[in-house]
Short mmCIF file of C-alpha atoms and ligand atoms in Angstrom, two decimals:
data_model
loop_
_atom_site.label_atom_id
_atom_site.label_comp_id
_atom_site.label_asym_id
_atom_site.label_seq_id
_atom_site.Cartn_x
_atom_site.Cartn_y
_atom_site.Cartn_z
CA UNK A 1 0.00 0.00 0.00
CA UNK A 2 1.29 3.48 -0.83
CA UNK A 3 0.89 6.43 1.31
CA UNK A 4 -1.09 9.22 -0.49
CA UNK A 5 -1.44 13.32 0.56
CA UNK A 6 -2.99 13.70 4.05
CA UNK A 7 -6.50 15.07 3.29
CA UNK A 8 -9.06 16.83 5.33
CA UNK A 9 -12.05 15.05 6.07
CA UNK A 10 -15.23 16.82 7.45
CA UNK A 11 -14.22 19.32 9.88
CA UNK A 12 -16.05 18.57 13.17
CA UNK A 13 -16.93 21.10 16.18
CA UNK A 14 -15.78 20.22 19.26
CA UNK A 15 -19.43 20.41 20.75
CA UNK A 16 -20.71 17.92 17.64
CA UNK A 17 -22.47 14.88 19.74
CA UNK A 18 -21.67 12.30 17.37
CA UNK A 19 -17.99 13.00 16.49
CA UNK A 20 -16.45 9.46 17.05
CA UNK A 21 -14.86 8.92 20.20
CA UNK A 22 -12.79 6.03 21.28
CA UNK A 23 -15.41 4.83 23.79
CA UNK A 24 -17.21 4.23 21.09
CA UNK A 25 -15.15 1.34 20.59
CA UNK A 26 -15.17 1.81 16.66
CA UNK A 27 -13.24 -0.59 14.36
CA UNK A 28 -11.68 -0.94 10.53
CA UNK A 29 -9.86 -3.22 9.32
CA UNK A 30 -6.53 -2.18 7.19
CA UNK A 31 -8.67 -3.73 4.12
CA UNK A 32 -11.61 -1.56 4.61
CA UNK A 33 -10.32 2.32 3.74
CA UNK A 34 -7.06 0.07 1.95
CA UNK A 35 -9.74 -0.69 -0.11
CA UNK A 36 -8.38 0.01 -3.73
CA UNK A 37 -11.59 -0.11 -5.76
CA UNK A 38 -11.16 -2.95 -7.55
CA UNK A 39 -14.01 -5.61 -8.63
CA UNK A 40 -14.64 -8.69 -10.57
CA UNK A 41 -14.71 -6.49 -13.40
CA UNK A 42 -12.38 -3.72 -12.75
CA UNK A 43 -8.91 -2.80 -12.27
CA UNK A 44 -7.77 -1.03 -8.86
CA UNK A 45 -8.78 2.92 -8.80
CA UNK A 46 -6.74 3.81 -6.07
CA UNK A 47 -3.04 2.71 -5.14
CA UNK A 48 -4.19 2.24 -1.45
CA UNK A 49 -2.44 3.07 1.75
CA UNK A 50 0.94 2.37 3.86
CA UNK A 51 -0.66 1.08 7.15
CA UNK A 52 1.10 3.41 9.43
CA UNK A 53 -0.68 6.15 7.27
CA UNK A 54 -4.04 4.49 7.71
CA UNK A 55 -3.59 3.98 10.96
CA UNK A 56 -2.48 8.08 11.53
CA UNK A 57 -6.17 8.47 9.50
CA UNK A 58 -8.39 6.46 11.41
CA UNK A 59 -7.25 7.39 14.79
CA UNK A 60 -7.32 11.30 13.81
CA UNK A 61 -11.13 9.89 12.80
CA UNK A 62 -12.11 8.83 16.61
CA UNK A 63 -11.60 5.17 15.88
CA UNK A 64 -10.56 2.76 18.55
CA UNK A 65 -9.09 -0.32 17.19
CA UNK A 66 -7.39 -1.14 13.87
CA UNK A 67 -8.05 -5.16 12.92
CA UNK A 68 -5.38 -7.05 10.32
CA UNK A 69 -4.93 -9.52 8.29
CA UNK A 70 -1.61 -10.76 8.21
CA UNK A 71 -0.95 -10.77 4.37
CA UNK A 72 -1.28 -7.21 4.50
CA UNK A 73 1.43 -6.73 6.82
CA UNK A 74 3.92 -9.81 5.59
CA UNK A 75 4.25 -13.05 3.49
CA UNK A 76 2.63 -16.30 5.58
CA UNK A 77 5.75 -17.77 3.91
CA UNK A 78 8.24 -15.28 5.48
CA UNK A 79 10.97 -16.46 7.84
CA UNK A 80 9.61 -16.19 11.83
CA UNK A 81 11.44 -13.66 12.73
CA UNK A 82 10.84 -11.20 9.96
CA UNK A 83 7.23 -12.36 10.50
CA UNK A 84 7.63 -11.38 14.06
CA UNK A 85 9.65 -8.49 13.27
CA UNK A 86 6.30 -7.13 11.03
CA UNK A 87 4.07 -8.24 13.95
CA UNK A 88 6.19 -6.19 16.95
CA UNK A 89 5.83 -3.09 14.16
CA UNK A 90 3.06 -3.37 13.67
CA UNK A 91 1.68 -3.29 17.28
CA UNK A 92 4.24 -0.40 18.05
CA UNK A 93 2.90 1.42 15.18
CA UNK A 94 -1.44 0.82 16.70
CA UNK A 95 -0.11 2.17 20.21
CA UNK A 96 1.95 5.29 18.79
CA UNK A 97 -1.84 5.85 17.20
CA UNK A 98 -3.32 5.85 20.79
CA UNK A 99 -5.23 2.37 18.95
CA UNK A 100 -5.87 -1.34 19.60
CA UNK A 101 -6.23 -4.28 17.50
CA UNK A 102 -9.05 -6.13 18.46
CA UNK A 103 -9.41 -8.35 15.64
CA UNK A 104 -6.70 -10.46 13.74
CA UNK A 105 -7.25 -12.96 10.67
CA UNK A 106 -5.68 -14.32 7.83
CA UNK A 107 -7.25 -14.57 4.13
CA UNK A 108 -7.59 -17.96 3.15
CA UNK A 109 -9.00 -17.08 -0.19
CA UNK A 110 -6.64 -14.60 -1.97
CA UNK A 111 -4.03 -17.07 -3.20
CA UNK A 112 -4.67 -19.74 -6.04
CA UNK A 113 -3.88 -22.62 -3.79
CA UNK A 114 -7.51 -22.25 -2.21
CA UNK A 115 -9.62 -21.98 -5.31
CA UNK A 116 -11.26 -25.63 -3.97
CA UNK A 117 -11.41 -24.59 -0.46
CA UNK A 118 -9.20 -24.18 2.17
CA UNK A 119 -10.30 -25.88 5.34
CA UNK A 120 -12.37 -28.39 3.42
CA UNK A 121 -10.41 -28.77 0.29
CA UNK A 122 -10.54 -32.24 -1.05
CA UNK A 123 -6.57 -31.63 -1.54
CA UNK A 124 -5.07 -32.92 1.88
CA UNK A 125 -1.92 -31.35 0.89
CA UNK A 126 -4.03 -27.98 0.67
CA UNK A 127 -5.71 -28.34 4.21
CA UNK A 128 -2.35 -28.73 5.69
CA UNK A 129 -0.67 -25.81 3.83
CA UNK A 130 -3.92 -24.05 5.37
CA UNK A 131 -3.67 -25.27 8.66
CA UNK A 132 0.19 -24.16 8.62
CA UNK A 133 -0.93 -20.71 6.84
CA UNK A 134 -3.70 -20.40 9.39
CA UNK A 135 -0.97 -21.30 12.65
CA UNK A 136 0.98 -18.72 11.26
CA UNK A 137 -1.31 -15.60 11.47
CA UNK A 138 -2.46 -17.09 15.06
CA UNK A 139 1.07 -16.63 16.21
CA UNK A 140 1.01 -13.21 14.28
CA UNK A 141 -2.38 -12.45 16.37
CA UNK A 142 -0.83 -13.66 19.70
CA UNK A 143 2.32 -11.49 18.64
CA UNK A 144 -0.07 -8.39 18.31
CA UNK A 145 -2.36 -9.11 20.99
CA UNK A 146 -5.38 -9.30 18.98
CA UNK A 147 -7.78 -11.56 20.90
CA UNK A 148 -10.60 -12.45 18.62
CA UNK A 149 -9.16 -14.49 14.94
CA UNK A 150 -11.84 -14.04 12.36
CA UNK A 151 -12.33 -16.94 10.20
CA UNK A 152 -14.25 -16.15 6.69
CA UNK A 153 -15.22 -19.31 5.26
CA UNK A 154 -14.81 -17.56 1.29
CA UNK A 155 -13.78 -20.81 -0.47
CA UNK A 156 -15.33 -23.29 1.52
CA UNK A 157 -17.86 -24.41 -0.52
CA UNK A 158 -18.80 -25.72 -3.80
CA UNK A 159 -19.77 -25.12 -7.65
CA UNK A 160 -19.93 -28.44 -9.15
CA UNK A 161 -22.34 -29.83 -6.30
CA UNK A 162 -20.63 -34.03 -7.15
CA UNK A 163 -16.97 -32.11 -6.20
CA UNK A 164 -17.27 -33.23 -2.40
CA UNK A 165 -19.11 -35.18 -0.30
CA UNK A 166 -21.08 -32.62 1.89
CA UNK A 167 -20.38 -34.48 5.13
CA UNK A 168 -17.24 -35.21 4.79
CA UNK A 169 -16.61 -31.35 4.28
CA UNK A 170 -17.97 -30.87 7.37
CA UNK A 171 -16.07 -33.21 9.21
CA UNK A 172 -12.59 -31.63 7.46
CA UNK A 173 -14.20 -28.11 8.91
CA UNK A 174 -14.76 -29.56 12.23
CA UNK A 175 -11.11 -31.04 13.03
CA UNK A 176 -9.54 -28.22 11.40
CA UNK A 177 -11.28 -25.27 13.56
CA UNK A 178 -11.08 -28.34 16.62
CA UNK A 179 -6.91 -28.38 15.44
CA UNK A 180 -6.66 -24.33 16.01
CA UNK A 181 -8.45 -24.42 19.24
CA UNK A 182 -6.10 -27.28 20.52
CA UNK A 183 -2.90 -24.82 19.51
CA UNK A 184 -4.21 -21.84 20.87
CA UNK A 185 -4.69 -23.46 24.37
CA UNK A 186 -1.29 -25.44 24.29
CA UNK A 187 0.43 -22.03 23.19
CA UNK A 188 -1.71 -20.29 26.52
CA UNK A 189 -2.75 -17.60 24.27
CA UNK A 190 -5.56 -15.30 24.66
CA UNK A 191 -7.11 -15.83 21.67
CA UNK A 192 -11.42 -16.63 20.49
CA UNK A 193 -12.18 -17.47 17.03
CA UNK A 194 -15.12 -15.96 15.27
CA UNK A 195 -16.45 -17.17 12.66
CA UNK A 196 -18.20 -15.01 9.83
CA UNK A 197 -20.98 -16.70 7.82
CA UNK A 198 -21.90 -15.72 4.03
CA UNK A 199 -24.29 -17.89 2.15
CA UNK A 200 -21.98 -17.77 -1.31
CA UNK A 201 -19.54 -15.79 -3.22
CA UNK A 202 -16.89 -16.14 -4.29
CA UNK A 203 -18.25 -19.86 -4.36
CA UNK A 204 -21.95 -20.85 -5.52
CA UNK A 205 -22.23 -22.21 -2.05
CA UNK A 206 -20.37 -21.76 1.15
CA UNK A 207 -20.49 -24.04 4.18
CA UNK A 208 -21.75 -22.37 7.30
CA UNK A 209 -23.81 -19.99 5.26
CA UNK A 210 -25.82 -18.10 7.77
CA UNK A 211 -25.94 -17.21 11.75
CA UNK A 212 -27.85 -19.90 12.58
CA UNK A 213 -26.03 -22.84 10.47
CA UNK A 214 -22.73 -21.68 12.33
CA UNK A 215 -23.84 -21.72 15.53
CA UNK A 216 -25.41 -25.10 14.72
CA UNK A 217 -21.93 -25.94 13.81
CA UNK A 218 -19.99 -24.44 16.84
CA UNK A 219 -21.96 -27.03 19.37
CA UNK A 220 -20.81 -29.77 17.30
CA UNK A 221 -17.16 -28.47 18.25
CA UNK A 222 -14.52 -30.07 20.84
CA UNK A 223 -14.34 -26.54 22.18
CA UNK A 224 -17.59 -24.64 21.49
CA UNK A 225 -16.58 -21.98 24.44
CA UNK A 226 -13.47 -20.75 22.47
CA UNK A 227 -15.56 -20.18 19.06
CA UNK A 228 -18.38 -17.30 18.17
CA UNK A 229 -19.69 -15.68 15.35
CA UNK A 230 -18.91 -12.44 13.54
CA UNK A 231 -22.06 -11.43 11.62
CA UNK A 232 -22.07 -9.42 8.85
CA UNK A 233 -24.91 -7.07 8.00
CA UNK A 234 -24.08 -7.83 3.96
CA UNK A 235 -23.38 -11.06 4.51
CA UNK A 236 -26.88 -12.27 6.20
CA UNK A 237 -28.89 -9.38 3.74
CA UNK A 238 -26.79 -11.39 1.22
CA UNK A 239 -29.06 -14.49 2.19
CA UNK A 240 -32.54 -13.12 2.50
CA UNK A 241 -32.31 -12.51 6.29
CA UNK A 242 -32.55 -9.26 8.42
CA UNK A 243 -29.49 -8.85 10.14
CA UNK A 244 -31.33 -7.38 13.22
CA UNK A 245 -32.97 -11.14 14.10
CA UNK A 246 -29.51 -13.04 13.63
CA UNK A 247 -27.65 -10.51 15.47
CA UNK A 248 -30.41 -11.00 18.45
CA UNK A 249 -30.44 -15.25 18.22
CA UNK A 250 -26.37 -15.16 18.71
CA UNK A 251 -26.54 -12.27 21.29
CA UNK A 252 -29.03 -14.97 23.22
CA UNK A 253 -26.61 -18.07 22.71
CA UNK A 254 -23.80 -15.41 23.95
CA UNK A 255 -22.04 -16.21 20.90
CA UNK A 256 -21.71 -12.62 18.90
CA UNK A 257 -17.73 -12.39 19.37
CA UNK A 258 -17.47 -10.00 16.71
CA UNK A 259 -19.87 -7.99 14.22
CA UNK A 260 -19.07 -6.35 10.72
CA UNK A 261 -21.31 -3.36 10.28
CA UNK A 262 -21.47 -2.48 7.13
CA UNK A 263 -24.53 -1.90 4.58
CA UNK A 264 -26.27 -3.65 1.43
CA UNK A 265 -28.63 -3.38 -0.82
CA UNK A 266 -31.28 -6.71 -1.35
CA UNK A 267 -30.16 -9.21 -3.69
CA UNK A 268 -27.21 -8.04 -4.49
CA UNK A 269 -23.50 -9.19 -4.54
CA UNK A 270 -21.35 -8.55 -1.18
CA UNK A 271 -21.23 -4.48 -1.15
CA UNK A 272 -20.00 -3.77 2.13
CA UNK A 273 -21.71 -0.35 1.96
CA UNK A 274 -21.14 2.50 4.35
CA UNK A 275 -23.01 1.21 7.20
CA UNK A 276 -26.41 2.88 7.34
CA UNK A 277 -26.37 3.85 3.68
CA UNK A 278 -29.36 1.55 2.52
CA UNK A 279 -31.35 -0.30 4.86
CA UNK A 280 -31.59 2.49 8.10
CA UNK A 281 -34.37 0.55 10.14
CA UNK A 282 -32.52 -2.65 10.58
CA UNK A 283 -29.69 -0.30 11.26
CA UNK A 284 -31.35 1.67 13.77
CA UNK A 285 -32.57 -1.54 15.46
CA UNK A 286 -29.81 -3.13 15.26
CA UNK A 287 -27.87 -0.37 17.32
CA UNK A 288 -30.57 -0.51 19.46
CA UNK A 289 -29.39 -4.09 20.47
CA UNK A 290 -26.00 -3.93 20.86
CA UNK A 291 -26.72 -0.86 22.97
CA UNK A 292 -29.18 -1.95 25.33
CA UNK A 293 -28.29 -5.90 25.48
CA UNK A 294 -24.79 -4.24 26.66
CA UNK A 295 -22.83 -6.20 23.62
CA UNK A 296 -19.33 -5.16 24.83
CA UNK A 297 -17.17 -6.21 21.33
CA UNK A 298 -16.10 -4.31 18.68
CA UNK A 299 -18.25 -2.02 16.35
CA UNK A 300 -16.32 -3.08 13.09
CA UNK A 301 -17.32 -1.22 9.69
CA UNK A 302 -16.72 -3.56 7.17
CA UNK A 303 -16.60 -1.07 4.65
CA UNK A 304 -15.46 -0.60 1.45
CA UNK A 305 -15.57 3.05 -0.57
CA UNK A 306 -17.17 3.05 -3.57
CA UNK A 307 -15.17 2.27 -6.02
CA UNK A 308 -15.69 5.94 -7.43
CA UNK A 309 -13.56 7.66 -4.69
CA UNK A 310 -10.75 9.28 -4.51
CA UNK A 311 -7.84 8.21 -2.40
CA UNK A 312 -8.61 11.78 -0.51
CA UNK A 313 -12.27 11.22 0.02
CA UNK A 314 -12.32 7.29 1.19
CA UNK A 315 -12.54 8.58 4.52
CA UNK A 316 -15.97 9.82 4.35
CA UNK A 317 -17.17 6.30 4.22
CA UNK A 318 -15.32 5.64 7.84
CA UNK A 319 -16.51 8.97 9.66
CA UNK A 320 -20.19 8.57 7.90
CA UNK A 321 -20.34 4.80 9.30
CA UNK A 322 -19.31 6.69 12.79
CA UNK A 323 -21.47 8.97 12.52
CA UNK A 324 -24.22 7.18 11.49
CA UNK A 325 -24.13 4.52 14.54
CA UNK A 326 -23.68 7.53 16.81
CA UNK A 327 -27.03 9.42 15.20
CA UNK A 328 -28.96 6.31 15.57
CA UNK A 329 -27.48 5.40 19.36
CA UNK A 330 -28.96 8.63 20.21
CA UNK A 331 -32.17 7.88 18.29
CA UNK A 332 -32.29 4.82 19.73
CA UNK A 333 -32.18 6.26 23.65
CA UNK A 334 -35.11 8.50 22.87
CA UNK A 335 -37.01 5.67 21.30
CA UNK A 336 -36.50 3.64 24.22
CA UNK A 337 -37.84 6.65 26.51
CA UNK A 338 -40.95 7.85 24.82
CA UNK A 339 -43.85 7.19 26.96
CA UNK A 340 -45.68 6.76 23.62
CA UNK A 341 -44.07 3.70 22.76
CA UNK A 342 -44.14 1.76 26.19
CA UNK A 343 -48.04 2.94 26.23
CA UNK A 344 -48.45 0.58 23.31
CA UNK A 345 -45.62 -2.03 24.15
CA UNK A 346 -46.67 -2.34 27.62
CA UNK A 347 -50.56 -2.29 26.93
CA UNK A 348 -49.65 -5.28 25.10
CA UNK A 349 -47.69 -7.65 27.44
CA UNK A 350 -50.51 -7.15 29.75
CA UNK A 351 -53.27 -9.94 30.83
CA UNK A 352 -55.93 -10.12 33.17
CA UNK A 353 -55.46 -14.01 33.18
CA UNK A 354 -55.04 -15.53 36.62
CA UNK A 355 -51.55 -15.20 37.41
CA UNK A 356 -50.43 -18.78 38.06
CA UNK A 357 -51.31 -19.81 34.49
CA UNK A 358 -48.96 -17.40 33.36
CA UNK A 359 -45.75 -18.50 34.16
CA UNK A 360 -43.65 -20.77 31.48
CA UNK A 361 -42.28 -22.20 34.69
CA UNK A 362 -43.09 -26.00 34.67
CA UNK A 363 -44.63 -27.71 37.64
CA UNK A 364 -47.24 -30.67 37.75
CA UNK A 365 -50.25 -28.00 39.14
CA UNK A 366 -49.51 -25.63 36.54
CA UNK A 367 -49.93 -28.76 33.65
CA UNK A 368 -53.04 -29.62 35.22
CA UNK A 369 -54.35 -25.63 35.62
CA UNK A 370 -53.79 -25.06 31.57
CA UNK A 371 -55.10 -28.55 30.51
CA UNK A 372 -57.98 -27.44 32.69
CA UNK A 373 -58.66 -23.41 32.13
CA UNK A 374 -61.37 -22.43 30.24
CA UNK A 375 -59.48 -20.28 27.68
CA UNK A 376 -62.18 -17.86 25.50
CA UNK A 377 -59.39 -17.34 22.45
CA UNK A 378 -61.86 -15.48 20.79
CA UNK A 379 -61.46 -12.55 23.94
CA UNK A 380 -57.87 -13.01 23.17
CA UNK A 381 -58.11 -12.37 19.73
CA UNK A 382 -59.99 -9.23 19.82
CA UNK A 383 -56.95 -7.49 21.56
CA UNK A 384 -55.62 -4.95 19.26
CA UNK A 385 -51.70 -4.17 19.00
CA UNK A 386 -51.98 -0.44 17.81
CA UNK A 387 -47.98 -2.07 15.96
CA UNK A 388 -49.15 0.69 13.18
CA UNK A 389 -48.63 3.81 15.29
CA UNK A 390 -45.73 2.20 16.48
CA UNK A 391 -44.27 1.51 13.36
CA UNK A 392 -44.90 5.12 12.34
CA UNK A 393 -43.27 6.39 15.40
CA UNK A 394 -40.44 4.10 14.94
CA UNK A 395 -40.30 5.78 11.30
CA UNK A 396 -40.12 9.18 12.46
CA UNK A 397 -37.44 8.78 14.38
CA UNK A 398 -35.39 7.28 11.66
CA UNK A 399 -36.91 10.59 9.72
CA UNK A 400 -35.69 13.07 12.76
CA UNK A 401 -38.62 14.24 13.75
CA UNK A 402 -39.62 12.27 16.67
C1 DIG B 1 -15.24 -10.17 4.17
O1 DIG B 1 -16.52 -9.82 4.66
C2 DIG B 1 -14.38 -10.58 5.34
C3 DIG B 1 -12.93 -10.25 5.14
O2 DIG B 1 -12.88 -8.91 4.71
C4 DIG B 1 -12.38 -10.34 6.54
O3 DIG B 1 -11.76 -11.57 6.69
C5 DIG B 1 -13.60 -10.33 7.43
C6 DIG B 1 -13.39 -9.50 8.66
O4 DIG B 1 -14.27 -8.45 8.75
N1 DIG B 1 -14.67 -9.91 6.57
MN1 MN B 2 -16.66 -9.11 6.88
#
């Protein structure tokens, strides 16, 4: 990457509420404003940037951590100690930035050895060099003191649907993430893996495709306490889903390591929009979430510029994410304050039922007080929810002027 003239982003006041701040906890990756605008279709538009200089950028933005992947930073093939040479450099460079590096991971997808797969290549000779490749950036992580390894599954998947036995993929997935988890404990390190879902691309069909199919797969582990998710907003929108409801059913399982805000539009190829730029009500309520559920990881924007920016003006898409998340926090707070919402939210939980009958606690009276009530579900059913006013409420508040 190639450093480029400094450049002045939006000047903000002092007293501007949602200027970034690093308790905030916002996150980029070095790929994200490194992004050089290139496509399946298209060449590179920028040159991209040293990462000492996007590091000097992001921090001068308000954000609080820096994540890496190790092939931006040195060969996997380098000799240890230049790799640990880039590694100590690298950290020394995040805390002269006043930075940390909450997230480390490797790209097991770039190089032509993993056009079948990585992980679950039918190749054994290419699941080893991935398993070495993989051991590698680990070290590099531990090095750094990154404690969450992201894991995107890009090439684990198929095409041609006879290429592998489905199963037997699985299985390869299993004792490979099952291998990493037995290093990181013999090595003592601090590390959690995360693993990011995507239901396809650059493959017709990835493994693990969605929220729930990797946290299906994480109880199947050896050790399902060392592995999470990181969910992707473009990634699940990618699949049909709304990001808000998988974010919530790993919150529950206390499996959302990591999360990669970013934006999308429907039906689409991966865009990694600007977070907020398309779909603002699963935005807002997804804020809402990690906000009042207490989610204490990192807010990563997983965000690439559009391809039509200039080197100078990339950063707009890392202060708008900011800004965006901090505009909707703020919404979000008011929403969950307005007496006209809880009118209609708690008019709704309420029941004149006889207490006792109530409870989803099980005990052998309560079995035999249900079997036995006389229920009138036809008084039930006359309750109205009133969900359009709060709908429209919800909507102006995303429209400011709520
Ligand atoms: C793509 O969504 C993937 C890679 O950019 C990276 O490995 C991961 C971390 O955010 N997201
Ligand atoms: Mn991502």
């Amino acid at each position: 990457m190639t450093a480029t003239e400094p450049t002045k982003t939006g000047e903000e006041t002092q007293t501007d509420p949602y200027k970034p701040r690093k308790e905030d906890k916002f996150s980029f990756g070095l790929w994200t404003m490194g992004n050089r605008g290139h496509d399946g279709f298209g060449e590179a538009t920028r040159r991209g940037f040293k990462p000492a200089y996007l590091l000097e950028k992001l921090a001068g933005l308000g954000a609080w951590g820096v994540n890496f992947q190790d092939d931006d930073l040195v060969a996997s093939e380098a000799p240890l100690a230049e790799r640990s040479r880039a590694a100590r450099q690298f950290k020394q460079q995040v805390e002269d930035n006043g930075l940390v590096t909450p997230m480390g991971t490797t790209a097991l997808f770039v190089k032509p050895v993993f056009k079948e797969g990585a992980f679950t290549a039918v190749d054994p000779g290419v699941r080893a060099f991935t398993l070495q490749k993989t051991l590698r950036a680990i070290d590099f992580a531990a090095e750094v003191g990154a404690p969450i390894f992201n894991l995107w599954g890009a090439r684990e998947g198929v095409d041609a649907e006879g290429s592998k036995d489905p199963l037997e993929a699985l299985k390869r997935y299993r004792e490979a993430i099952g291998f990493i988890c037995r290093y990181v404990e013999d090595q003592g390190y601090n590390i959690k893996f995360a693993l990011e879902p995507k239901p396809n691309e650059p493959r017709s069909d990835s493994y693990l495709p969605t929220a729930g199919h990797a946290l299906a797969f994480i109880a199947t582990l050896d050790q399902p306490d060392r592995v999470g998710v990181n969910l992707e907003l473009a990634h699940e929108t990618i699949a049909n889903l709304n990001f808000y409801h998988e974010v919530a059913q790993a919150l529950e399982a206390g499996k959302l390591f990591h999360i990669d805000l970013n934006d999308q539009k429907v039906m689409r190829y991966d865009q990694n929009m600007r977070f907020g730029s398309e779909s603002l009500k699963i935005a807002f309520f997804t804020v809402k979430l990690l906000e009042e559920k207490n989610y204490a990881g990192p807010r990563h924007f997983d965000v690439h510029p559009y391809r039509t920016e200039a080197e100078a003006d990339v950063w707009d898409a890392a202060l708008g994410s900011m800004r965006t998340y901090k505009i909707l926090k703020e919404k979000a707070q008011r929403f969950a304050a307005d007496p006209r919402i809880e009118a209609i939210l708690g008019q709704n939980r309420r029941s004149d039922l006889p207490g006792d009958l109530l409870t989803a606690r099980y005990s052998p009276e309560t079995a035999r007080r249900l079997k036995d009530y006389r229920f009138d579900p036809d008084r039930l059913a006359r309750k109205g929810y009133r969900y359009e006013k709060l709908d429209q409420l919800t909507i102006e508040y995303i429209l400011g002027i709520a």
